[in-house]
Coordinates of C-alpha atoms in Angstrom, one line a residue:
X1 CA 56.8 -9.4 232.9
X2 CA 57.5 -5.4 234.0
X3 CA 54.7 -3.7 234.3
X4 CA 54.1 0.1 236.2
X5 CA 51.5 1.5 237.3
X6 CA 51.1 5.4 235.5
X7 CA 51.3 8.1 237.4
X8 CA 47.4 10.0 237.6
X9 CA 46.0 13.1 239.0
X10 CA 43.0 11.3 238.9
X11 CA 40.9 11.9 242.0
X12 CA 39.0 8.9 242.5
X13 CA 37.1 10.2 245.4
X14 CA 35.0 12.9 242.8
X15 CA 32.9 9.8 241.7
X16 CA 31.3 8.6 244.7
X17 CA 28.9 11.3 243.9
X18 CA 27.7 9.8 240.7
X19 CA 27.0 6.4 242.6
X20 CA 24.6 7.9 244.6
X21 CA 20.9 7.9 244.0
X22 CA 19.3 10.6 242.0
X23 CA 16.0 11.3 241.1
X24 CA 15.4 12.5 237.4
X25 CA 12.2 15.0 236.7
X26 CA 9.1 13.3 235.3
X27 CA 8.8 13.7 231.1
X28 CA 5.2 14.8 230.1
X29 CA 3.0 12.1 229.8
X30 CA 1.1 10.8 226.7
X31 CA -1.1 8.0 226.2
X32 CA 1.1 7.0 223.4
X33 CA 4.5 7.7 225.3
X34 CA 6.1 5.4 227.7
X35 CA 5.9 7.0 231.4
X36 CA 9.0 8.5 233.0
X37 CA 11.7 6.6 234.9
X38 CA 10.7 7.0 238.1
X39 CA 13.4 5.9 241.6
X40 CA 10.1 4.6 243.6
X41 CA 9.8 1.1 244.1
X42 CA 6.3 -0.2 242.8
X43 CA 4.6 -2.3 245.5
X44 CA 3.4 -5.4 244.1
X45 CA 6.4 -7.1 242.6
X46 CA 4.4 -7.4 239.1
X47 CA 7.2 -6.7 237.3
X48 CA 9.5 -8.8 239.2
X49 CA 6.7 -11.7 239.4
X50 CA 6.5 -11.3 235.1
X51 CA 10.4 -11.6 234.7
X52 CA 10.7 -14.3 236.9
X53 CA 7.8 -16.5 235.1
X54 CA 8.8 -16.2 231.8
X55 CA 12.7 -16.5 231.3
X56 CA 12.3 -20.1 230.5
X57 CA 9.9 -19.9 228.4
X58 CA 12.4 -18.0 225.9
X59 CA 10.9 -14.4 226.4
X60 CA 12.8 -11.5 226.1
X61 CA 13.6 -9.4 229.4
X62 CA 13.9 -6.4 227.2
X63 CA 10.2 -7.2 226.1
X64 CA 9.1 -7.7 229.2
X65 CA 10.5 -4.7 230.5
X66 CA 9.2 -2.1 227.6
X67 CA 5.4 -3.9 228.1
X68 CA 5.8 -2.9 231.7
X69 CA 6.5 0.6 231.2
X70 CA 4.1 1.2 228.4
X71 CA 1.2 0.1 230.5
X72 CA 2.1 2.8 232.9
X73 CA 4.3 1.0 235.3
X74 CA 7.2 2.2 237.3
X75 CA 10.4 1.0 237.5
X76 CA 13.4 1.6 240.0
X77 CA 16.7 0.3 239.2
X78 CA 16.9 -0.7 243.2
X79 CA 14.2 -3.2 241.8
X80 CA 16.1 -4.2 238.8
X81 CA 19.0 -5.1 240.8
X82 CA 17.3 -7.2 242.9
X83 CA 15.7 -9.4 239.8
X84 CA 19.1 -9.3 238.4
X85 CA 20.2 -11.2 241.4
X86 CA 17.8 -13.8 242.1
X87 CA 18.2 -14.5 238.2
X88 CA 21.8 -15.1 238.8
X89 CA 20.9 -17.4 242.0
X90 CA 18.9 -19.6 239.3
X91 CA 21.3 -19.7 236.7
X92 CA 19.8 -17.6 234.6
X93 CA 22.4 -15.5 233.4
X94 CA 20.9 -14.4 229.9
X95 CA 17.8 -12.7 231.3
X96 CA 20.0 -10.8 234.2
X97 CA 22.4 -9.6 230.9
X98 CA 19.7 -8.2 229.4
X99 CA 18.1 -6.2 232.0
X100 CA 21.9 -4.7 232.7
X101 CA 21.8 -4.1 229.4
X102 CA 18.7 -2.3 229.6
X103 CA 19.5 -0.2 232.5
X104 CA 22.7 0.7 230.7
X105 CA 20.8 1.8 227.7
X106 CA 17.7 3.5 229.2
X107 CA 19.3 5.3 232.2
X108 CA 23.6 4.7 232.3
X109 CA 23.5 8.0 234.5
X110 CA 22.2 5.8 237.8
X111 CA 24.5 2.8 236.8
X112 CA 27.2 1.8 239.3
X113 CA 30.3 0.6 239.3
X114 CA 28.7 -2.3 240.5
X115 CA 26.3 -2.7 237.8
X116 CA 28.9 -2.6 235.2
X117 CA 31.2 -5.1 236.8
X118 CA 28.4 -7.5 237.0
X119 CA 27.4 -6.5 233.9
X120 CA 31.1 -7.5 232.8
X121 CA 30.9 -11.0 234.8
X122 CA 27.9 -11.9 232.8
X123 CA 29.1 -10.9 229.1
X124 CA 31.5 -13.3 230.3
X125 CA 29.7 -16.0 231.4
X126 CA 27.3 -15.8 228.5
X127 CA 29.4 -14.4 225.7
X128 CA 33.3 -15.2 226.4
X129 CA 36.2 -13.4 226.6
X130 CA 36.0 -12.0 223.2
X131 CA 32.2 -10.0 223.9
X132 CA 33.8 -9.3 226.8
X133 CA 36.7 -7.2 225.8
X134 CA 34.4 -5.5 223.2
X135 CA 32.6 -4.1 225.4
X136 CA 35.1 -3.3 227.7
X137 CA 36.7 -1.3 224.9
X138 CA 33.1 0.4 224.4
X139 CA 33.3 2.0 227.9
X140 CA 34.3 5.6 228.4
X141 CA 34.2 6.6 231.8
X142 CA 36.5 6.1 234.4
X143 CA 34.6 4.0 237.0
X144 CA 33.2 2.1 234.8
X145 CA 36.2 1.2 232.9
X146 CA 37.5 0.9 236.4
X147 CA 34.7 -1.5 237.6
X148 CA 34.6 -3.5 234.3
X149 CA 38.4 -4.1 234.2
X150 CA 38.7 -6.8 237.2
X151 CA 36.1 -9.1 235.5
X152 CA 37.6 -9.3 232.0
X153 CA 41.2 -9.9 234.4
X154 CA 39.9 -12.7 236.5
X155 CA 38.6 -14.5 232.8
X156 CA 42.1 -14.2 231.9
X157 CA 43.4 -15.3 235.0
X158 CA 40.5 -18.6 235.0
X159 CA 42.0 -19.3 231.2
X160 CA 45.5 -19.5 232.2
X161 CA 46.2 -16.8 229.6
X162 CA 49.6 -15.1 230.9
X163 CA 50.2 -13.7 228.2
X164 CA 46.9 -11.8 227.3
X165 CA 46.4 -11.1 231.6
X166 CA 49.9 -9.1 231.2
X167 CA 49.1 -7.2 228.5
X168 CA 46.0 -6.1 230.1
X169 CA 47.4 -5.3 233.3
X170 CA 49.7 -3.1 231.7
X171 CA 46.8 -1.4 229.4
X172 CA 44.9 -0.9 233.1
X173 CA 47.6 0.7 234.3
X174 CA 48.4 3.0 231.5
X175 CA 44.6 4.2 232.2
X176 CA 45.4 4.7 235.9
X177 CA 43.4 2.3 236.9
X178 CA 45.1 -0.3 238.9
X179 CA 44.4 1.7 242.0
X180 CA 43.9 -1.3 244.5
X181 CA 45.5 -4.8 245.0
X182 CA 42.7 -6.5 243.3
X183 CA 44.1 -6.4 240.1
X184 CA 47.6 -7.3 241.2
X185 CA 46.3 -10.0 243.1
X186 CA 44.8 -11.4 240.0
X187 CA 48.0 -12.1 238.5
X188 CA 49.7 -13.0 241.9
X189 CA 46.9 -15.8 241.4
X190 CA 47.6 -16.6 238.0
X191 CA 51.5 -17.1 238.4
X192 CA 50.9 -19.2 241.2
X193 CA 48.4 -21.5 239.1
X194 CA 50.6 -21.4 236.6
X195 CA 53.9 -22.0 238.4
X196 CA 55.8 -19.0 237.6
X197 CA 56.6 -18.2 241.0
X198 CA 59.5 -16.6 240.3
X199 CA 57.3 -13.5 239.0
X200 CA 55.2 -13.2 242.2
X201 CA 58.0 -11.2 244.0
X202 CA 58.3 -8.7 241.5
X203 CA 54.7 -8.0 241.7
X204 CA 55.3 -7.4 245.2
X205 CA 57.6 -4.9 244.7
X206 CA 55.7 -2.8 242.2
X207 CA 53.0 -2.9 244.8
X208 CA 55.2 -1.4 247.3
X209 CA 57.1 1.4 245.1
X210 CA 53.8 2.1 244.3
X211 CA 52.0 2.4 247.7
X212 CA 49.3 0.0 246.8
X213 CA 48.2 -1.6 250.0
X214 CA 49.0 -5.2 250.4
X215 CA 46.0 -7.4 252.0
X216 CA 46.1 -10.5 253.8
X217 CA 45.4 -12.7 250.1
X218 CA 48.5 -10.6 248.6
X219 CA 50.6 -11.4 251.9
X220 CA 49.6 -15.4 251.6
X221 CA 50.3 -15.6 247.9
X222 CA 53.8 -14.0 248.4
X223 CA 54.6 -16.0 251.6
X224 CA 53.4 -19.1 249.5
X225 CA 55.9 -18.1 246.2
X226 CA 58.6 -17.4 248.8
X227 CA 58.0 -20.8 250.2
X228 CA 58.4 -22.8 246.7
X229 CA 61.3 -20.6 245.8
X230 CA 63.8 -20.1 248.8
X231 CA 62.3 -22.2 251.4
X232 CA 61.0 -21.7 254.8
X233 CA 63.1 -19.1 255.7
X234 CA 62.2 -17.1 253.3
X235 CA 58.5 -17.4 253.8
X236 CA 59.1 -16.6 257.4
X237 CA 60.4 -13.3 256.6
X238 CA 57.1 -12.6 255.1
X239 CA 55.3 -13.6 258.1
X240 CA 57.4 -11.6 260.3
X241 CA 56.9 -8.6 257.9
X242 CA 53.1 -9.0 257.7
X243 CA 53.0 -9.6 261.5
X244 CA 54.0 -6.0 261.9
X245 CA 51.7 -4.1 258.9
X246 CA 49.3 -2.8 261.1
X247 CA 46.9 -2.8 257.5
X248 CA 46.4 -6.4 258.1
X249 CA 44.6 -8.6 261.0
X250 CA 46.9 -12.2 260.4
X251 CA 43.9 -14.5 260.3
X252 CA 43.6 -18.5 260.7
X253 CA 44.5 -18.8 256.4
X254 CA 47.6 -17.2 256.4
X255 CA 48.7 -19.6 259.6
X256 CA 47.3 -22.6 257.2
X257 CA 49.0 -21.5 254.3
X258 CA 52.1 -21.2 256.5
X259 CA 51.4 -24.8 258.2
X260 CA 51.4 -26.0 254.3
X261 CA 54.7 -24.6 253.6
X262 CA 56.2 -26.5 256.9
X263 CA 54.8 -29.6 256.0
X264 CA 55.9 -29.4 252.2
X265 CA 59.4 -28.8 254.2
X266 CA 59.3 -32.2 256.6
X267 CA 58.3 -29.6 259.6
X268 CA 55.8 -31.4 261.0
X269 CA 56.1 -30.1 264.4
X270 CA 56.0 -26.6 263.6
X271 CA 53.1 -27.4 261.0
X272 CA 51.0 -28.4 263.7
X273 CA 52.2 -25.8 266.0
X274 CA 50.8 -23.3 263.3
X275 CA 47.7 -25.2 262.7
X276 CA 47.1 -25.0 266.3
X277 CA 47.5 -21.3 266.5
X278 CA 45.3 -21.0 263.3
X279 CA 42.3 -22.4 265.5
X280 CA 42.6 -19.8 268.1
X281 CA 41.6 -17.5 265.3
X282 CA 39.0 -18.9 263.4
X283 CA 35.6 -17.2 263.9
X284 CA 32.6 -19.6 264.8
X285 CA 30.5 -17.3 261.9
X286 CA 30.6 -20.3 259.0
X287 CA 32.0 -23.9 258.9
X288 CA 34.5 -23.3 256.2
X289 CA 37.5 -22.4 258.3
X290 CA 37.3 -25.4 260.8
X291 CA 37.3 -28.0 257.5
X292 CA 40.0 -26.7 255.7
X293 CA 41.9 -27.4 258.9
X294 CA 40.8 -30.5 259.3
X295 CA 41.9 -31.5 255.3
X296 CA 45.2 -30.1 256.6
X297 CA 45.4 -31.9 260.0
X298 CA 44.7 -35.5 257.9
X299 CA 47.2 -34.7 255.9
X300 CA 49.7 -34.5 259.0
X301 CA 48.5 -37.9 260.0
X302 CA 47.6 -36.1 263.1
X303 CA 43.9 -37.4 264.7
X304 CA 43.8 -35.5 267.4
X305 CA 44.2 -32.3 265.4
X306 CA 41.1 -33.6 263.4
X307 CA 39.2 -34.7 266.7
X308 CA 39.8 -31.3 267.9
X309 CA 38.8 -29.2 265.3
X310 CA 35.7 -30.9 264.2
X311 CA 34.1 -30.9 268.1
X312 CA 35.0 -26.9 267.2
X313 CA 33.1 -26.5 264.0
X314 CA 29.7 -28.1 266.1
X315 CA 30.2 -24.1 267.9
X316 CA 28.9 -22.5 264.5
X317 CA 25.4 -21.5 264.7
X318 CA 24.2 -23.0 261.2
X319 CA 23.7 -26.6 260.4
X320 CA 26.5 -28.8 259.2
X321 CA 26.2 -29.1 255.5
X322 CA 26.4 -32.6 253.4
X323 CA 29.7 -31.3 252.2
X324 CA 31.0 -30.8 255.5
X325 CA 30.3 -34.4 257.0
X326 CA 31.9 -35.9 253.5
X327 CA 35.1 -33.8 254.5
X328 CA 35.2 -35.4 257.9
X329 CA 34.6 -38.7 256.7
X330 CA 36.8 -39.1 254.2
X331 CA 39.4 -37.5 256.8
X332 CA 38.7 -40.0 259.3
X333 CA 38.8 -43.2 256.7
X334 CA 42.1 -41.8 255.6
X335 CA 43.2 -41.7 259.3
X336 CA 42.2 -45.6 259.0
X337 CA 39.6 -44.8 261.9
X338 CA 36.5 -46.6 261.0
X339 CA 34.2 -47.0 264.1
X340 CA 34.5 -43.7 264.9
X341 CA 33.4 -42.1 261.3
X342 CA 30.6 -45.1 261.1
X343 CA 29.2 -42.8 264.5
X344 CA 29.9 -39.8 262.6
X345 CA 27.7 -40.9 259.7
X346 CA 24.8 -42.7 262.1
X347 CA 24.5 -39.1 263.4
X348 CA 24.4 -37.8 259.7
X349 CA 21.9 -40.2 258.9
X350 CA 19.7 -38.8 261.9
X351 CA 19.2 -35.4 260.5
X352 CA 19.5 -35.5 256.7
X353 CA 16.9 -34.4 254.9
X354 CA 17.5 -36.0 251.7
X355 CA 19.9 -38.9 251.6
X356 CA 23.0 -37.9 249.8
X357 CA 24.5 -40.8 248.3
X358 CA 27.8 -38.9 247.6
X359 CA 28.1 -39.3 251.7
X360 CA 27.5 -42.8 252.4
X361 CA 30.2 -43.2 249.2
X362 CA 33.2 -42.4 251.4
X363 CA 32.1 -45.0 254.1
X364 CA 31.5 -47.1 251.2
X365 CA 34.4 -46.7 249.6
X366 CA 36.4 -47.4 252.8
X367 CA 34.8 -50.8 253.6
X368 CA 35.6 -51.9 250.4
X369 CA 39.2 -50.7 250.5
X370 CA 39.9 -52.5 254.0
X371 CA 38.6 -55.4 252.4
X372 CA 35.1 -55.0 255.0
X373 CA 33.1 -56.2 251.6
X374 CA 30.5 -57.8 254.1
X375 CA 30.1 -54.7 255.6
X376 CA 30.2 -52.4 252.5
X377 CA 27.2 -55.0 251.3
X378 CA 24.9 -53.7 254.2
X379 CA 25.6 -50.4 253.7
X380 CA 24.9 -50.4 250.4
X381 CA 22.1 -52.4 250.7
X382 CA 20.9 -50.3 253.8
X383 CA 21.6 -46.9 251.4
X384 CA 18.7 -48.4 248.8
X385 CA 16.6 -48.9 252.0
X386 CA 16.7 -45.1 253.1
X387 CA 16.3 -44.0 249.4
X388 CA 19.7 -43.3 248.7
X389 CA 20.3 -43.8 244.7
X390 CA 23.5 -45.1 243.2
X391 CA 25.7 -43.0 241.8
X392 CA 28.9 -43.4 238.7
X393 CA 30.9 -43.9 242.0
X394 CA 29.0 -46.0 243.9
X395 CA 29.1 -48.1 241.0
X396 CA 32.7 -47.8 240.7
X397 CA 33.4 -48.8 244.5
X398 CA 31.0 -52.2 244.4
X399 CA 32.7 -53.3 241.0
X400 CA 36.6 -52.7 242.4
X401 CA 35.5 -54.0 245.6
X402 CA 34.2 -57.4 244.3
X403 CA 36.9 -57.8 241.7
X404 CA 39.5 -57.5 244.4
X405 CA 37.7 -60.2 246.7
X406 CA 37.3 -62.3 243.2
X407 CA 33.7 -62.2 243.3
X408 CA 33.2 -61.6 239.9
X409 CA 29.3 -62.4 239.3
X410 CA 28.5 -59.5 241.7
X411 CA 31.1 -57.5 240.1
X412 CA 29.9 -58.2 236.7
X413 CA 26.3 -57.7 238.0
X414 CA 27.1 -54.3 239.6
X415 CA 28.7 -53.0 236.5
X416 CA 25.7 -54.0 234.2
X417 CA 23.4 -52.3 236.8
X418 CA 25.8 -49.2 236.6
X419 CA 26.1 -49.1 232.7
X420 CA 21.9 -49.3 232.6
X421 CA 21.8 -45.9 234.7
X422 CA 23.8 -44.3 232.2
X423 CA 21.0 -42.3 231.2
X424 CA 21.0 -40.5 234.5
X425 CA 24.8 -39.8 234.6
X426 CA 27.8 -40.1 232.5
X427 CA 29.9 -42.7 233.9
X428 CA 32.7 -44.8 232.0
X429 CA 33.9 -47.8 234.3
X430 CA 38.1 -47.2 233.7
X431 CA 39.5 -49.9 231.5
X432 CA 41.3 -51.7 233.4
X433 CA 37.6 -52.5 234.9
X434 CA 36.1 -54.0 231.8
X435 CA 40.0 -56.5 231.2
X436 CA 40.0 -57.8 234.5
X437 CA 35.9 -59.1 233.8
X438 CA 37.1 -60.7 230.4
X439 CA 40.6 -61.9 231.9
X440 CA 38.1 -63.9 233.7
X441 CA 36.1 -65.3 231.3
X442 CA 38.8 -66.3 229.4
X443 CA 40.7 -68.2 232.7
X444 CA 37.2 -69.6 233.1
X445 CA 36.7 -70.6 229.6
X446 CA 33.4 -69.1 229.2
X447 CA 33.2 -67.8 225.9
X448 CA 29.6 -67.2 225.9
X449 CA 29.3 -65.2 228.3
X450 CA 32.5 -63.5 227.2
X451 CA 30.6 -62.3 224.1
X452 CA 27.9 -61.2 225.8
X453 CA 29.9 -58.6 228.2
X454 CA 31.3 -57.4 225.3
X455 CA 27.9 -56.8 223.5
X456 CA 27.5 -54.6 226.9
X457 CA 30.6 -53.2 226.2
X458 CA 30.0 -52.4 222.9
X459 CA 26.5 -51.1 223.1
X460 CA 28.0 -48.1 225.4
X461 CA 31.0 -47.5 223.4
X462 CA 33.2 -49.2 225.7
X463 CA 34.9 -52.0 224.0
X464 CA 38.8 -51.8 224.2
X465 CA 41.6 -53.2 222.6
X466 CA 42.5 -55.3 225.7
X467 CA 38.8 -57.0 225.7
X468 CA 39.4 -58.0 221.9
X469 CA 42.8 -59.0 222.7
X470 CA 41.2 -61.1 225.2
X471 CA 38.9 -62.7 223.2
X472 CA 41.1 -63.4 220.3
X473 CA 43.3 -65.5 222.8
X474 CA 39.9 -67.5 223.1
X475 CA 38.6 -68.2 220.4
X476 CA 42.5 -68.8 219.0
X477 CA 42.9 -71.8 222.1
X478 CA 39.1 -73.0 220.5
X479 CA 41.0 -73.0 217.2
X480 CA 38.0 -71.3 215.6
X481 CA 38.2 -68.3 213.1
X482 CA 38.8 -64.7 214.6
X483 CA 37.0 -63.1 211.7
X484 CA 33.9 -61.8 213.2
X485 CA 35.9 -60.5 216.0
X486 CA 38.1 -58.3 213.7
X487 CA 35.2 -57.4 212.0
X488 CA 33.8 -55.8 215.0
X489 CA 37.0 -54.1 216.2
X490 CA 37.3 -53.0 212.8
X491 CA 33.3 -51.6 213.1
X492 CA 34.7 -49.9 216.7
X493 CA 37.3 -48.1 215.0
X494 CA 40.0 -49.9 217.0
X495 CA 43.0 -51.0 215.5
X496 CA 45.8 -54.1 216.1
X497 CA 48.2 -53.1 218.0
X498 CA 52.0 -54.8 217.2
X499 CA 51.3 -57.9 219.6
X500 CA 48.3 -58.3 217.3
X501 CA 50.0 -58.6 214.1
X502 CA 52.9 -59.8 215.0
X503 CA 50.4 -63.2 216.3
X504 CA 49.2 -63.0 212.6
X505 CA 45.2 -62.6 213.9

C-alpha cells in the first residue's frame, strides 16, 4: 500500500478557540418554551440522578433530557459529559449515544473534538462499522472529521480489514488530516496483527518524509517488524536510532519488546540483559509494567528474574489485583516451583475479599499436572470451604486430573457435577474427555452405565461419533442389535463415518 499524506495550509492551531467554553445569551422565556442552554452546572445532580435510574428500564435519554429542560432545568454540557462517562463505566453505551447525540443536535457549537470521537467510538460499539462511516461521512468540519476519523480507523484495524483501513487512510489524508502518528500507528498495528510486516517500513518512511513525529509505540512496532524481517541486527539499528531522538524518553516496553526479539533469536543472555535494564525504568505508579516482565522472565526459564521483579511490583502504592497474583502463579508453576507459589497464594488468601476461583485454578491446575491429585483434592475441597465456586475450568482440571491417575468414578462424578452448572456458564468438556469415560466402560464391560453417560451426553448436546463408536463395539461383542443406537445418532444428526460402514453396523 502507497499512501501520502496531502499537502494543507490548514492551520490546525485556529481551532483550539472553538474547543473552548462559551457561554451563549439567554432566549426569552415562555411558559410554553423550553428555557435557554445555559453553561452553569445545576447543583443537585437531578438530572444526572434521573438518567442514571432509568436507562434500564428502556427510557429514552433524549426524553429524559427534553422533560428536564421543559420543567425549567439547566443543563451544562460539562454535566453531560460527565453522565456520558459513568454510563460508559456501566456498559451502558446506548443511553451515553443518545445524549452525544443530543448535544450534537441541540448545541454542536460547544462540541469538542472529544465529544465527537467518543461519539464515533459509541456509533461503533452500538451500531457497527457501517453507522459508523455514515456518520463519519455526515461530518463537515475539520476537527470533527479530524476527531472522528481515528475511531472508525481503529474498527478497521480490530476487524482485520486491510483493505478497507488503506483506503481510509488514504481518504484521511487527502483531507489533510493525518496530522499526528495516531493514524499511522493504527495501521503499523494492523500489519503487524496481520503479518504483513514487510509494509511496516514503508510506513515509516512516509512518516519521516513527512515530518510526522514518531513516538515510543511507532519506534516499538518498527523495531518489532525489523526484528521478524532482517533479524536482530536490524532491530538494533532502530534502537540505536530511537536512543538518539531526543522526541522520545526509551521506556521499560521498548527494552521488553527488544528482550522479545533476542529471545525469538536464541539470545538469551542479552534478553535478560535487556529485561534487566527494562526494570530500572519501570515507574512504581501501577502494577502492569512489573507483570509483563515477569510473563517475559518465565518465559526465559529465568527464576530469579521472576523473584526479582515480583518483590518490585509490592513497591506500587495500590493493592495487588486478582489478575496480578494469577500472573505470578501461573509463572511460578510453569517454573515447576510449587512451595514457593503455594506461600504466594496463602498470602492471597489472607487478603481477598471475594474468593476468586479463577486464582486457586492455576494452583489447581498444577497439582493435578505434577500428578499431586491428593493435594489438588484438598485444595479443591478447601476452595468450597472458603466459598470459592467452581468454574468450566475447575471442572476441566478435576476431570483430566482423575482420568490421568485412572480414577474414573471421581472423574465421571466431577464431569456430571460440571455439566449440572451449565446453566451458570457455558462449558463443553473437549471430546477427547467424554471417549476416554466410555473407552472405560466398554474395557469394564458396563453397558449400563455406558448408556446412562451417554444420556448425559446427549441431554447437553454432547454426544460424539467416538462415544457411538464406542458403544457400537459393545453392544456388537453382546451380539445384540445396534438399531436403537443408530437411531439415536441418526436423531443427533451424526453420521457413520467409513470405519462404521465399512463394519457393516
Amino acid at each position: 500500500m502507497v499512501f501520502k499524506v496531502a499537502a494543507t495550509g490548514l492551520n490546525f492551531s485556529r481551532f483550539q478557540s472553538s474547543w473552548t467554553w462559551r457561554f451563549v445569551l439567554y432566549r426569552l422565556c415562555s411558559t410554553n418554551k423550553a428555557p435557554p442552554f445555559n453553561g452553569s452546572y445545576r447543583g443537585g445532580g437531578g438530572m444526572e440522578k434521573r438518567i442514571l435510574k432509568v436507562v434500564s428500564s428502556g427510557v429514552k435519554t433524549k426524553s429524559v433530557l427534553e422533560n428536564w429542560v421543559d420543567e425549567g432545568g439547566r443543563v451544562s454540557m460539562n454535566e453531560l459529559r460527565v453522565i456520558t462517562r459513568k454510563l460508559i463505566k456501566r456498559r451502558r453505551f446506548g443511553p451515553a449515544l443518545e445524549i452525544l447525540n443530543w448535544m450534537e443536535t441541540q448545541h454542536s457549537s460547544q462540541m469538542t473534538p472529544y465529544d465527537y470521537a467518543r461519539r464515533q467510538e459509541l456509533t461503533v460499539k452500538e451500531h457497527g462499522t457501517i453507522e459508523a462511516e455514515r456518520y463519519f461521512e455526515s461530518l463537515t468540519s475539520t476537527f470533527s472529521l479530524k476527531a472522528a476519523s481515528l475511531p472508525l480507523l481503529r474498527c478497521y484495524v480490530e476487524e482485520r480489514s486491510t483493505e478497507k483501513a488503506e483506503a481510509f487512510m488514504l481518504k484521511i489524508n487527502k483531507l489533510g488530516l493525518a496530522l499526528s502518528p495516531h493514524s499511522f500507528n493504527e495501521m503499523l498495528k494492523l500489519y503487524k496483527a496481520t503479518s504483513q510486516y514487510q509494509k511496516i517500513p514503508s510506513v515509516i518512511l512516509l512518516m519521516k518524509q513527512n515530518r510526522i513525529t514518531l513516538n515510543i509505540l511507532s519506534y516499538n512496532l518498527w523495531m518489532d517488524a525489523c526484528g521478524e524481517l532482517s533479524g536482530v541486527e536490524s532491530a538494533e539499528m532502530v534502537y540505536k536510532e530511537m536512543l538518539s531522538d531526543q522526541n522520545v524518553e526509551v521506556g521499560w516496553s521498548s527494552l521488553s519488546t527488544l528482550a522479545n526479539i533476542y529471545k525469538k533469536a536464541g539470545l538469551t543472555d542479552k534478553a535478560i540483559l535487556a529485561l534487566k535494564t527494562a526494570e530500572k525504568k519501570i515507574s512504581n505508579s501501577n502494577h502492569y509494567p512489573y507483570f509483563f516482565l515477569i510473563t517475559q522472565y518465565t518465559s526465559l526459564n529465568n527464576k530469579d528474574g521472576v523473584y526479582r521483579v515480583w518483590k518490585a511490583s509490592k513497591a506500587v502504592n495500590s493493592p495487588l489485583t486478582c489478575a496480578n497474583y494469577m500472573c505470578i502463579l501461573s509463572s511460578l508453576v510453569k517454573l515447576g516451583d510449587m512451595r514457593e507459589a503455594e506461600r504466594i497464594f496463602v498470602e492471597w488468601e489472607s487478603q481477598c475479599r471475594t474468593y476468586d476461583i479463577r486464582v486457586s485454578n492455576i494452583l489447581l491446575g498444577g497439582y493435578m499436572r505434577n500428578g499431586s491429585v491428593g493435594k489438588a483434592e484438598s485444595l479443591h475441597f478447601r476452595t468450597l470451604e472458603k466459598g470459592g465456586c467452581p468454574n468450566s475450568k475447575t471442572w476441566e482440571i478435576l476431570v483430566e486430573g482423575w482420568l490421568r491417575s485412572q480414577q474414573m468414578d471421581k472423574a465421571i462424578d466431577a464431569l456430571k457435577n460440571g455439566l449440572a452448572a451449565l446453566k451458570d456458564y457455558e462449558w463443553r468438556p473437549s471430546p477427547s474427555i467424554a471417549v476416554a469415560i466410555s473407552e472405560y466402560f466398554k474395557e469394564t464391560k458396563n453397558f449400563e452405565k455406558a448408556i446412562e453417560f451417554l444420556a448425559t451426553l446427549r441431554h447437553f448436546g454432547l454426544a460424539y461419533l467416538q462415544v457411538y463408536k464406542s458403544l457400537l463395539r459393545m453392544q456388537t461383542s453382546r451380539e445384540e442389535s445396534p438399531l436403537y443406537i443408530l437411531e439415536m445418532m441418526q436423531n443427533d444428526g451424526i453420521d457413520m463415518d467409513d470405519e462404521m460402514m465399512q463394519n457393516d453396523f
